[in-house]
CSV table of C-alpha atoms in Angstrom, one decimal:
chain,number,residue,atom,x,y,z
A,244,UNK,CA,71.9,-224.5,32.8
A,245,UNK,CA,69.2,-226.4,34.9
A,246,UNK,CA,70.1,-227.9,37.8
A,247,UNK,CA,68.6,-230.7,40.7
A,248,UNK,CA,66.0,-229.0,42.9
A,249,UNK,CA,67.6,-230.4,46.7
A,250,UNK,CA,67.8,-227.5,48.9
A,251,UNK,CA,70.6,-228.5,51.3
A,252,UNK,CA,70.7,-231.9,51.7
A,253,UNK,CA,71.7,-233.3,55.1
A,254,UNK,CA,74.6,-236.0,54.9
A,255,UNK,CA,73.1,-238.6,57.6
A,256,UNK,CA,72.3,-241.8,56.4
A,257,UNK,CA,68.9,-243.2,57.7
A,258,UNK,CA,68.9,-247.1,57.3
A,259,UNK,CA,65.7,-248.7,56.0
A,260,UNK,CA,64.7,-250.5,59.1
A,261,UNK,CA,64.9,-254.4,59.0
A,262,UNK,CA,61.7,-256.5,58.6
A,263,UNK,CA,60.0,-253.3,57.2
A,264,UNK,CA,58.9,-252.3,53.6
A,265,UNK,CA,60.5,-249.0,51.9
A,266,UNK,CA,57.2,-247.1,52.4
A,267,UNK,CA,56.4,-248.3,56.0
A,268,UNK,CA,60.1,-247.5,56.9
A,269,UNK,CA,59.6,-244.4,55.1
A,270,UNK,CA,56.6,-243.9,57.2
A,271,UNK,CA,58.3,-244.6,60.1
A,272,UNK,CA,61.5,-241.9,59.8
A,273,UNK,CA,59.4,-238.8,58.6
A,274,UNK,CA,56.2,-237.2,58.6
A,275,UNK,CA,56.0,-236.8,54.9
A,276,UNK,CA,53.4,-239.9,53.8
A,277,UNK,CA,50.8,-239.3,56.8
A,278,UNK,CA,51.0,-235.5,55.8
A,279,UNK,CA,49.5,-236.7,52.8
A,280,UNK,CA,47.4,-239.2,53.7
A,281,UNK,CA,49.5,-242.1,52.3
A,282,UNK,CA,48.8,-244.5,54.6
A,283,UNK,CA,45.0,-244.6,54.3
A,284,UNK,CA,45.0,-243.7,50.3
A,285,UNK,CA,46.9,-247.0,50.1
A,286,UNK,CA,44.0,-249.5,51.1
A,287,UNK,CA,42.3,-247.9,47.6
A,288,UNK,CA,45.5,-248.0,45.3
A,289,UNK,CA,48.9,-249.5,45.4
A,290,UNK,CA,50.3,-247.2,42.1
A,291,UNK,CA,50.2,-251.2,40.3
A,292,UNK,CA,50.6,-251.4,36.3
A,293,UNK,CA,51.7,-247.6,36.5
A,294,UNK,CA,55.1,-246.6,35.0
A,295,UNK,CA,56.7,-243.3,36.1
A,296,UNK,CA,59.5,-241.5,34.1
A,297,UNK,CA,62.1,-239.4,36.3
A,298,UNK,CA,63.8,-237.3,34.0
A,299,UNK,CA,66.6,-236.6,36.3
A,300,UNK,CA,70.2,-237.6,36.9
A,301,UNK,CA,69.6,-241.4,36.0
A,302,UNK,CA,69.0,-243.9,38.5
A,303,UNK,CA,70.8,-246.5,40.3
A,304,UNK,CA,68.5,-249.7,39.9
A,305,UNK,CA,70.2,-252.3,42.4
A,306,UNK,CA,69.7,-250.0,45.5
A,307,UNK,CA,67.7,-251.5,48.5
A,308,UNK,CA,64.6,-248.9,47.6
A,309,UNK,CA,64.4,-249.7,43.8
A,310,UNK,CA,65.2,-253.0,43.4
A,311,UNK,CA,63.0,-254.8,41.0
A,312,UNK,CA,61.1,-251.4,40.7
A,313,UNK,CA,63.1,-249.7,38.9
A,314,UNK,CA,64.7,-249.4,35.1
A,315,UNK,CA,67.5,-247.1,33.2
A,316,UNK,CA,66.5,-246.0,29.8
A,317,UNK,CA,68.8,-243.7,27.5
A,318,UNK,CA,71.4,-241.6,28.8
A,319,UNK,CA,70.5,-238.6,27.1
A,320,UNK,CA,73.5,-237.1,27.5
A,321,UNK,CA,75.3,-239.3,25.5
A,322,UNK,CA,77.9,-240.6,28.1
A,323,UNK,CA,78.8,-243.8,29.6
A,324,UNK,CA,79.5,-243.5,33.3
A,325,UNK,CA,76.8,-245.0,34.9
A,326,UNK,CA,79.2,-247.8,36.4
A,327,UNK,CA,80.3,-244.8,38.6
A,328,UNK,CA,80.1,-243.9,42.3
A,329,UNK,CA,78.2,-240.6,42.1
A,330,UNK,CA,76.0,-241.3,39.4
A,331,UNK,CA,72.6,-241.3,39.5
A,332,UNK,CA,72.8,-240.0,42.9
A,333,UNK,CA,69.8,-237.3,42.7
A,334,UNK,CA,68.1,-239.4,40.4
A,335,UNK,CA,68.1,-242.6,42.6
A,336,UNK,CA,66.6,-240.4,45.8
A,337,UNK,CA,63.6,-239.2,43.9
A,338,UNK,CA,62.4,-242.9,42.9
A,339,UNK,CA,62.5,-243.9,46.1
A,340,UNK,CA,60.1,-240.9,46.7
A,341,UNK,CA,57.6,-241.7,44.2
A,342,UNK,CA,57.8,-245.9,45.5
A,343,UNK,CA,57.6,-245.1,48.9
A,344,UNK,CA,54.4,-243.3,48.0
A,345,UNK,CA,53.1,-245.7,45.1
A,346,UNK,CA,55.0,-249.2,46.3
A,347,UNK,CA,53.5,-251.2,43.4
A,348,UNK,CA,54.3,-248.5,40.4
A,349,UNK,CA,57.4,-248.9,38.4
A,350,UNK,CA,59.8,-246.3,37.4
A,351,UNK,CA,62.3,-245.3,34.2
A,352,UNK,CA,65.3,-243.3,34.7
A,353,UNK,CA,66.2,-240.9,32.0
A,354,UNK,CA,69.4,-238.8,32.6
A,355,UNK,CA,68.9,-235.3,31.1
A,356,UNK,CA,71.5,-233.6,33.7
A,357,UNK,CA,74.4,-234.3,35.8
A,358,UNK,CA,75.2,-235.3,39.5
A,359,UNK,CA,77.0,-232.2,41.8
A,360,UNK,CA,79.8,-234.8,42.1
A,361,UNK,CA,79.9,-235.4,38.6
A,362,UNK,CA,83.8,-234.2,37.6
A,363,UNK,CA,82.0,-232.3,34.0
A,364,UNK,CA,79.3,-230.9,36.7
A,365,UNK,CA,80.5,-227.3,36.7
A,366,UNK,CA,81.5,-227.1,33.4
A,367,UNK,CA,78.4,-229.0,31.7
A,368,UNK,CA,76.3,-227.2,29.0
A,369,UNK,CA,74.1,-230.1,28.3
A,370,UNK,CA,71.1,-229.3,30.8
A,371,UNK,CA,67.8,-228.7,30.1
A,372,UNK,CA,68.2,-225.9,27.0
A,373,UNK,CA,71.2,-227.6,25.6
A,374,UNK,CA,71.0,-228.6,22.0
A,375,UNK,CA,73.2,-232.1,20.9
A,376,UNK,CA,74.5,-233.1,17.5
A,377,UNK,CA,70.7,-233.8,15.9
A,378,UNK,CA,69.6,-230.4,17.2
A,379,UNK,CA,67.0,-231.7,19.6
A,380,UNK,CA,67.3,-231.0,23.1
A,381,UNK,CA,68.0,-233.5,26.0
A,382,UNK,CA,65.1,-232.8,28.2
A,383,UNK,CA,62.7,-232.3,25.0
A,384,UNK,CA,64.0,-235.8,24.0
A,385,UNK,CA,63.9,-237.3,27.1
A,386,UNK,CA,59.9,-236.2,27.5
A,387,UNK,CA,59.1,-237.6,23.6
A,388,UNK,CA,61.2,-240.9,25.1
A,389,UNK,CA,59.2,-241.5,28.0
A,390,UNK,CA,56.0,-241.0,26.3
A,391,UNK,CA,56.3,-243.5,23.5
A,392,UNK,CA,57.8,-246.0,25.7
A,393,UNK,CA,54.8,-246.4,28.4
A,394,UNK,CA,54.9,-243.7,30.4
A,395,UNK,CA,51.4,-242.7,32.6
A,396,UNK,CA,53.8,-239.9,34.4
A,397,UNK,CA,56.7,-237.7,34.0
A,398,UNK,CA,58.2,-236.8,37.1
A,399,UNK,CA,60.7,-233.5,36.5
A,400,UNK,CA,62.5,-232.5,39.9
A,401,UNK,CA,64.8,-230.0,38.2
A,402,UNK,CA,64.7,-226.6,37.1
A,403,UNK,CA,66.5,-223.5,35.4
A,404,UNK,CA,68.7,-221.9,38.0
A,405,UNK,CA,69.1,-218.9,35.8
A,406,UNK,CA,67.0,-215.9,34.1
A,407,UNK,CA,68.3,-216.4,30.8
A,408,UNK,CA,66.8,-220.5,30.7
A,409,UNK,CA,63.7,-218.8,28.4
A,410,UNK,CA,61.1,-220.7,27.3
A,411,UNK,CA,61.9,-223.1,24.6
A,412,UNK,CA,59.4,-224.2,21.3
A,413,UNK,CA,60.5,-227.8,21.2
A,414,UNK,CA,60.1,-228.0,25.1
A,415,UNK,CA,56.6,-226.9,25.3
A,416,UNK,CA,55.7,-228.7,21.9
A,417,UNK,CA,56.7,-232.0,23.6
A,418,UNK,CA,54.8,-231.7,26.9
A,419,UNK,CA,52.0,-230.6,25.0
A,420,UNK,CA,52.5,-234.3,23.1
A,421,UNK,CA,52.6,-235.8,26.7
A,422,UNK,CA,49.6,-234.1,27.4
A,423,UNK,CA,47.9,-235.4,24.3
A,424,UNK,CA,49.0,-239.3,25.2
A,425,UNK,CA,47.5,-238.2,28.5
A,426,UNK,CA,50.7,-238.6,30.5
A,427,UNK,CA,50.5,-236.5,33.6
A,428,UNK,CA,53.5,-234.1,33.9
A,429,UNK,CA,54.8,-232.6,37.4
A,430,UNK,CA,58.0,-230.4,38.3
A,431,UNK,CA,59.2,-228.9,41.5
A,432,UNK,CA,58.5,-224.9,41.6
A,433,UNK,CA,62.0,-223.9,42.3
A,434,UNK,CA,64.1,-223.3,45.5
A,435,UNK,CA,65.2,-219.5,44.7
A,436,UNK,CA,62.3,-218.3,47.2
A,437,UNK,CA,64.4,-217.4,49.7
A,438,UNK,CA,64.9,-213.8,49.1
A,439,UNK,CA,66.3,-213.1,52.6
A,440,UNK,CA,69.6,-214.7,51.8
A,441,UNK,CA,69.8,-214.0,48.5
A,442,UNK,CA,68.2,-216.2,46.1
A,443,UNK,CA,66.5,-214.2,42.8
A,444,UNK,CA,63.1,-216.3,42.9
A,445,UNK,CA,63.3,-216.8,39.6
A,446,UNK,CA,61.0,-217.8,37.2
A,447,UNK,CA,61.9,-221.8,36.3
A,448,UNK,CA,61.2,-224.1,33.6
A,449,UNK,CA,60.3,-226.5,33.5
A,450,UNK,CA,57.5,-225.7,36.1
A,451,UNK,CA,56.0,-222.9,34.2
A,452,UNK,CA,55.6,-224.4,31.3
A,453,UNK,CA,51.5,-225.1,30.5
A,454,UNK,CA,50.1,-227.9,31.5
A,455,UNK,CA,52.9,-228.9,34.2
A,456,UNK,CA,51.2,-229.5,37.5
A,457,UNK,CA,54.3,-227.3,39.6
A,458,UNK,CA,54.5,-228.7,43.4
A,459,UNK,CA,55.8,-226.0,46.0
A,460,UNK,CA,57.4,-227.9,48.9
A,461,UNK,CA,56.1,-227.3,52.9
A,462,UNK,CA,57.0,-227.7,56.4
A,463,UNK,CA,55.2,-229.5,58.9
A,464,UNK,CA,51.9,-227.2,59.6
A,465,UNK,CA,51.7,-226.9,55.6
A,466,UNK,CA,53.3,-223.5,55.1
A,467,UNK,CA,55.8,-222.6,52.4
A,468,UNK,CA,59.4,-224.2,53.1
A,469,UNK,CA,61.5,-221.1,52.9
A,470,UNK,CA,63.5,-222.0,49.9
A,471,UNK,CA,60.4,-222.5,48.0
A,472,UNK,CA,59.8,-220.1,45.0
A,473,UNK,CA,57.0,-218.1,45.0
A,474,UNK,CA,55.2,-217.8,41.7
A,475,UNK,CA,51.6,-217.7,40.4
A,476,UNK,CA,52.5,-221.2,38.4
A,477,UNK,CA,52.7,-222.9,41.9
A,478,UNK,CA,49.1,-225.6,41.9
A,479,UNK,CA,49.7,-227.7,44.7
A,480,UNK,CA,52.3,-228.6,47.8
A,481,UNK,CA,54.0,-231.2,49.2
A,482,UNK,CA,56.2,-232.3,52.1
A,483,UNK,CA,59.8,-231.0,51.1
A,484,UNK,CA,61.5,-231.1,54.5
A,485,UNK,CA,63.9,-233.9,56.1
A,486,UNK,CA,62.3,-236.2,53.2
A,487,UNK,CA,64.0,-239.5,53.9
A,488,UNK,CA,64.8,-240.9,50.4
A,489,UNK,CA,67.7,-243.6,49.0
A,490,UNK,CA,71.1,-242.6,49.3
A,491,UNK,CA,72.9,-244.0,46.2
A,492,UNK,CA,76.5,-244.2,48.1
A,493,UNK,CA,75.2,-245.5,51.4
A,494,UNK,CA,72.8,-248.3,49.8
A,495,UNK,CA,70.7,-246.5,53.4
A,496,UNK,CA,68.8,-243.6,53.0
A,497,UNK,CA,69.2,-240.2,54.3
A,498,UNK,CA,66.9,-236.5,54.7
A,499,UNK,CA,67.1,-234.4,51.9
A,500,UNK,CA,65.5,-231.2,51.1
A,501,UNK,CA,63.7,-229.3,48.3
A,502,UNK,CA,60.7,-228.9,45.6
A,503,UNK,CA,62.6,-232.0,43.9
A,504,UNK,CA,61.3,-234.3,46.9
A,505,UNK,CA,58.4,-232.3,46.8
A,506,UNK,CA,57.7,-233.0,43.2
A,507,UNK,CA,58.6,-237.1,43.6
A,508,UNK,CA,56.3,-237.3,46.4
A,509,UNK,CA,53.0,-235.8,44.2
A,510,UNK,CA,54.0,-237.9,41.5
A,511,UNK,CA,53.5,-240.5,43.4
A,512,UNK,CA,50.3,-239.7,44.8
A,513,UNK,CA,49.4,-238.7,40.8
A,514,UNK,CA,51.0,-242.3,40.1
A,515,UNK,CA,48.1,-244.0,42.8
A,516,UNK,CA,45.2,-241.8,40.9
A,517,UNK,CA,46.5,-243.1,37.8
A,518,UNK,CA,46.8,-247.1,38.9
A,519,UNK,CA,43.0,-246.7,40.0
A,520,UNK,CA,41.5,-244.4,37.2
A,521,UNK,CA,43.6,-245.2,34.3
A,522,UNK,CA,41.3,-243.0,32.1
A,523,UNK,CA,41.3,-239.5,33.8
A,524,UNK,CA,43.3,-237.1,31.7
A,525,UNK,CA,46.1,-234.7,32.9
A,526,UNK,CA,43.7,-232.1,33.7
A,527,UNK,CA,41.5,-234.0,35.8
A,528,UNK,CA,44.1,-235.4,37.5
A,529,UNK,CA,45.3,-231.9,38.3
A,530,UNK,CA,41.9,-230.7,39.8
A,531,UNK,CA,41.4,-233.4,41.9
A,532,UNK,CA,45.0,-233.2,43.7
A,533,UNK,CA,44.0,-229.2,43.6
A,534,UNK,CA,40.6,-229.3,45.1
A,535,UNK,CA,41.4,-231.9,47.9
A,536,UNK,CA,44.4,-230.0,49.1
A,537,UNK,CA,44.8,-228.7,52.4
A,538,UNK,CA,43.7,-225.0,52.0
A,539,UNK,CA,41.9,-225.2,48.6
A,540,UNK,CA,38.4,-224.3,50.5
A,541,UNK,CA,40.0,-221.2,51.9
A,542,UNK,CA,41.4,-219.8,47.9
A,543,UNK,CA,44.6,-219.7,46.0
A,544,UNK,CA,47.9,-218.9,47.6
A,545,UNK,CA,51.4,-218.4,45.4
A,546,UNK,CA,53.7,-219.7,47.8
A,547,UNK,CA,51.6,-223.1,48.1
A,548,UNK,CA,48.9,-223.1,45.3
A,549,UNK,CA,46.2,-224.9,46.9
A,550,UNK,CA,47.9,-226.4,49.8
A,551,UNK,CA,49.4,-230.1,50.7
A,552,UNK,CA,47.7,-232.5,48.3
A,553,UNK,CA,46.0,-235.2,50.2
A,554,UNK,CA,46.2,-238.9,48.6
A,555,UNK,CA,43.0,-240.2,49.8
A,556,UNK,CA,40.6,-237.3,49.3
A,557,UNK,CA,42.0,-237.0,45.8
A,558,UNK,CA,41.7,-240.7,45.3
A,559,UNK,CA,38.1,-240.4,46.4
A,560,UNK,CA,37.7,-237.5,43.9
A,561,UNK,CA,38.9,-239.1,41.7
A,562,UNK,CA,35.9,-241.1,41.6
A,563,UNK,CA,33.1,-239.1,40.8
A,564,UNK,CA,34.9,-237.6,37.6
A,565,UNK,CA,33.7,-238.7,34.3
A,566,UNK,CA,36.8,-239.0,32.0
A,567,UNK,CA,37.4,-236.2,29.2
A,568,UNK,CA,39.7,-236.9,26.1
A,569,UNK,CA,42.6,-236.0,26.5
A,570,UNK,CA,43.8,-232.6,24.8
A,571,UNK,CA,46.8,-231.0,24.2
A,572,UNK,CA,47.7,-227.3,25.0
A,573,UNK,CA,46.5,-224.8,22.4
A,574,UNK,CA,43.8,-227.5,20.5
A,575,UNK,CA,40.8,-226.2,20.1
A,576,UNK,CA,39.2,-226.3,24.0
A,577,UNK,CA,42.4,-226.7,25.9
A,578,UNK,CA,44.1,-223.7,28.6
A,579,UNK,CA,47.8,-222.2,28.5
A,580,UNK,CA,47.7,-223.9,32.1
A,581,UNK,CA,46.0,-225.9,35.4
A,582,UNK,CA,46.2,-223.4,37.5
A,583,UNK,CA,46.1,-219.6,38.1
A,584,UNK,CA,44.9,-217.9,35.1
A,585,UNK,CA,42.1,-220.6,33.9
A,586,UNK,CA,40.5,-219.6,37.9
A,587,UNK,CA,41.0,-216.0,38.4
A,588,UNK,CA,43.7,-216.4,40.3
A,589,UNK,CA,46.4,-213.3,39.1
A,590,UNK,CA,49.0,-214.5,36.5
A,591,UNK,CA,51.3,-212.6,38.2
A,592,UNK,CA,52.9,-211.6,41.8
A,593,UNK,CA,55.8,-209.1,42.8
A,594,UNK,CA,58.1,-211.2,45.2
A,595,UNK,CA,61.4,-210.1,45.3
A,596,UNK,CA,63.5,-209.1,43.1
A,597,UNK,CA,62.5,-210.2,39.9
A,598,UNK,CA,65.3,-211.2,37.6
A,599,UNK,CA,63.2,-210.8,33.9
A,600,UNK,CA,62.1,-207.6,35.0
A,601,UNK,CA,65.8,-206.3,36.2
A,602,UNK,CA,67.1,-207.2,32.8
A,603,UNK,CA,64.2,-205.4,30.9
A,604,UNK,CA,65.2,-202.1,33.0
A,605,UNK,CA,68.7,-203.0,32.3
A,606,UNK,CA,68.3,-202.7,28.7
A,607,UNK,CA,66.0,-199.8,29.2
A,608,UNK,CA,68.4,-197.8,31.3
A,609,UNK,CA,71.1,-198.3,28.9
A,610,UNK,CA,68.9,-197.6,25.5
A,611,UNK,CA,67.9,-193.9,27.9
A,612,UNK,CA,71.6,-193.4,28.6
A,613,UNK,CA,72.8,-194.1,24.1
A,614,UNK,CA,69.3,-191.7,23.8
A,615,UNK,CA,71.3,-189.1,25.9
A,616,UNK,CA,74.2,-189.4,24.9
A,617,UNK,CA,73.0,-189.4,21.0
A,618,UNK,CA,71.2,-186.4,21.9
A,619,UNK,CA,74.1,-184.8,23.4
A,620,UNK,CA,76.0,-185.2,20.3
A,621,UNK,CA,73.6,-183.5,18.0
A,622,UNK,CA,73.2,-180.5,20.1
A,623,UNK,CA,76.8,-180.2,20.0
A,624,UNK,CA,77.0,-181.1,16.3
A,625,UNK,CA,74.2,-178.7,15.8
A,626,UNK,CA,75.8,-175.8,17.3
A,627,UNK,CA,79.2,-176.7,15.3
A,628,UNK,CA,77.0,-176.7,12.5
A,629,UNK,CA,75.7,-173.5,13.3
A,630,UNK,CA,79.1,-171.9,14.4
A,631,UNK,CA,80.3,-172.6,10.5
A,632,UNK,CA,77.8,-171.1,9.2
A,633,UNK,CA,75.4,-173.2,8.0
A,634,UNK,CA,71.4,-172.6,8.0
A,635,UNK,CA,70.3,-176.0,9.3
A,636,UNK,CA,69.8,-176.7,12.6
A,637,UNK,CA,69.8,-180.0,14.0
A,638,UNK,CA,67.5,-180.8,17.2
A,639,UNK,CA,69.3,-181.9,20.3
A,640,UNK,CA,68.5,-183.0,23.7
A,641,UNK,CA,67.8,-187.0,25.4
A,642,UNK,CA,64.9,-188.5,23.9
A,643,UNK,CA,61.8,-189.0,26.4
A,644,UNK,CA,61.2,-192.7,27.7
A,645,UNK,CA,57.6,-193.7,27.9
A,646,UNK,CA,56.5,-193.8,31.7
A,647,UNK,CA,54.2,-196.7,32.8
A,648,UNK,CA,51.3,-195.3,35.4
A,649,UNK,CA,50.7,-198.7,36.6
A,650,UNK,CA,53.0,-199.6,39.5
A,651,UNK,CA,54.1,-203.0,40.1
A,652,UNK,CA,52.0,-205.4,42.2
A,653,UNK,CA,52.5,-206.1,45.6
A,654,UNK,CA,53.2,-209.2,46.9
A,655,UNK,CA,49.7,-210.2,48.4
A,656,UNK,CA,49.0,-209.6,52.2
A,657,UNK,CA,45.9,-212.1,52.1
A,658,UNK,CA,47.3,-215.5,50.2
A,659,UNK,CA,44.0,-217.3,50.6
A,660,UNK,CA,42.0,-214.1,49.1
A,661,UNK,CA,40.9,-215.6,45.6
A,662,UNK,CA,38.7,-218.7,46.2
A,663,UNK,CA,38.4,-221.1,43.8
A,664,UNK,CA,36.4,-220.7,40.6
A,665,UNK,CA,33.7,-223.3,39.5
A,666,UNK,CA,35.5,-225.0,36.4
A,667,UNK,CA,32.5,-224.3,33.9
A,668,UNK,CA,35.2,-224.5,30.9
A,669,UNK,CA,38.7,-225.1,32.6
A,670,UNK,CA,40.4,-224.6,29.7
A,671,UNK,CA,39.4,-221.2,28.2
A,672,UNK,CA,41.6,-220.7,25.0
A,673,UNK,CA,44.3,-217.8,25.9
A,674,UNK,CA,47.4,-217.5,22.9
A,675,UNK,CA,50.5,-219.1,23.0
A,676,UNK,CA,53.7,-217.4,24.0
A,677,UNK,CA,55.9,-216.9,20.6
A,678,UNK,CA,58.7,-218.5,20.5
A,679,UNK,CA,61.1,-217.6,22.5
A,680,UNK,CA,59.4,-215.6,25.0
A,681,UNK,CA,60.2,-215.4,28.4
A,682,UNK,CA,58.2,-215.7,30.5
A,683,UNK,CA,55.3,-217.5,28.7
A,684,UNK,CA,52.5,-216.3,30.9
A,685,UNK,CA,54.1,-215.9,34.1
């Protein structure tokens, strides 16, 4: 099951402020546009004639925020409740993310999962990995739906919230088609990072599938927000922290937290690339919002990828790109991914307790312990055998598990210690994960 990537969401209701637009009264309750340069990015691009998909929860298109923005496509789960009070509650907060950051852009609401105050929430198997009637699943459907139907990019602020959500063929065959169209894909890195309390920091799709740009979410300063996973998939950051987005029940707005407003918010800022440089492919619109971030100079981090994206420089790099075609993952000169592994940055980190990993000694330990046991047996049938008589002998005793000399890597002292690679050929060929391996690469 997938699930919405808030981290704790504060109930107080912020009013948009009379006589002021959404993204100046955005501006004016939190930090989060200046922190990315908003403000000044938007005297270069507005996010006009740019459509963005939020493949979410659905979204309520009369409130305040989104009105005459805003449009609901397909209910991808099939259902016919969007006339009530909690729906489209997540949904509704992350499009007034991305419009606060890209006023003039429009957005499509596609409703893959379910509200927390949905009454089939806790007992709903139709999230991400979820198969319906035809076979296909929701999310890969929802992706294929956006594409043919105008979208320039997807914006994904949810994520598997267990270690069985494994990588998925169809998934990853229609982000690869996104990729293809050119449609720039992001998703929030997760909000298991806090290990202190608990949380498994677990590896999440749909932010480590290739070619998703994955947004980490920060604190004022630009450090890692606690809750935010830590994984070598993690590109770029953004402000996640008493984000001031629509409240669908209020008709206000209120501070929310998590990668899912971290993700709205650099869709919106890959939303104002897109309005001014219609012709810069997913990659390239990657490595400009990676290379203008706030610590890219200093090297790679996993808790923050290259740092807070910053709209204006990357607007401004944006500029002095020449346009590739479009490609999609594993074509002939196309990457497994943006970001660590096509710069020498390591494919993976130890942070915690790792939940793939736990399982894999799981099964291990109990294979040893059936190995011991079956041994056990045989001695004691061999000895039987012997006691009666017979001139066979049957060997006994546990069979020996294969030891690995290489010890587990350590979650890295330095974060900034890798700089950043010149991109000669950013997208060196690796192989794709089989289907149905978890993780793919990370």
């Amino acid at each position: 099951m997938i699930k919405r990537l808030t981290a704790g969401a504060v109930m107080v209701a912020t009013l948009t402020m009379a006589g002021l637009s959404t993204a100046s009264a955005a501006t004016s309750k939190g930090w989060e546009l200046p922190a990315m340069s908003v403000p000044a990015a938007h005297a270069i691009s507005d996010g006009k004639g740019v459509t963005v998909a939020i493949i979410d929860t659905g979204i309520r298109t009369d409130h305040p925020a989104l009105k005459g923005r805003a449009k609901e496509g397909p209910d991808f789960l099939q259902e016919e409740d969007q006339s009530e009070s909690w729906y489209g509650e997540h949904g509704t907060s992350m499009a007034s993310s991305i419009l606060d950051v890209a006023p003039q852009a429009k957005v499509l609401g596609l409703r893959v999962i379910r509200d927390r105050d949905d009454p089939n929430y806790q007992t709903s198997h139709e999230a991400l990995h979820q198969g319906s009637m035809d076979g296909d699943r929701p999310f890969a459907q929802a992706i294929t739906y956006a594409v043919d139907h105008g979208a320039d990019v997807i914006s994904m602020s949810l994520g598997s919230d267990s270690a069985w959500d494994a990588y998925q063929q169809d998934e990853a065959e229609a982000i690869e088609y996104a990729l293809s169209k050119g449609v720039v894909l992001l998703a929030g890195a997760g909000n298991e990072g806090d290990i202190e309390q608990g949380e498994e920091n677990i590896v999440a799709y749909p932010a480590a599938y290739p070619g998703v740009i994955s947004v980490a979410a920060s604190v004022p300063g630009g450090s890692r927000a606690p809750f935010s996973s830590v994984h070598s998939y993690v590109d770029i950051a953004a402000p996640g922290v008493a984000i001031h987005s629509a409240d669908a029940d209020s008709g206000g707005r209120k501070p929310v937290h998590g990668t899912s407003s971290a993700c709205a918010l650099a869709a919106g800022v890959s939303a104002l690339i897109v309005s001014k440089y219609p012709d810069l492919p997913p990659r390239q619109v990657a490595q400009v919002l990676k290379e203008t971030a706030s610590h890219a100079s200093r090297g790679y981090s996993v808790e923050t990828g290259y740092g807070v994206i910053n709209a204006y420089a990357a607007i401004q790099a944006a500029g002095d790109l020449t346009p590739e075609k479009p490609v999609a993952i594993g074509e002939a000169g196309a990457g497994v991914h943006f970001g660590p592994g096509d710069d020498g940055t390591p494919q993976m980190v130890s942070y915690g307790l790792d939940p793939e990993y736990f399982a894999i000694s799981a099964v291990g330990a109990f294979v040893g312990l059936l190995a011991v046991f079956g041994g056990f047996w045989l001695v004691k049938s061999g000895r039987r055998l012997q006691g009666e008589g017979s001139g066979d002998t049957v060997p006994g005793g546990p069979a020996a598990y294969p030891q690995y000399d290489q010890p587990p890597m350590s979650a890295q002292h330095n974060p900034y210690g890798q700089p950043i690679q010149p991109q000669q050929n950013p997208y060196r060929q690796q192989p794709a994960p089989p289907h149905g391996q978890w993780p793919p690469q990370q």
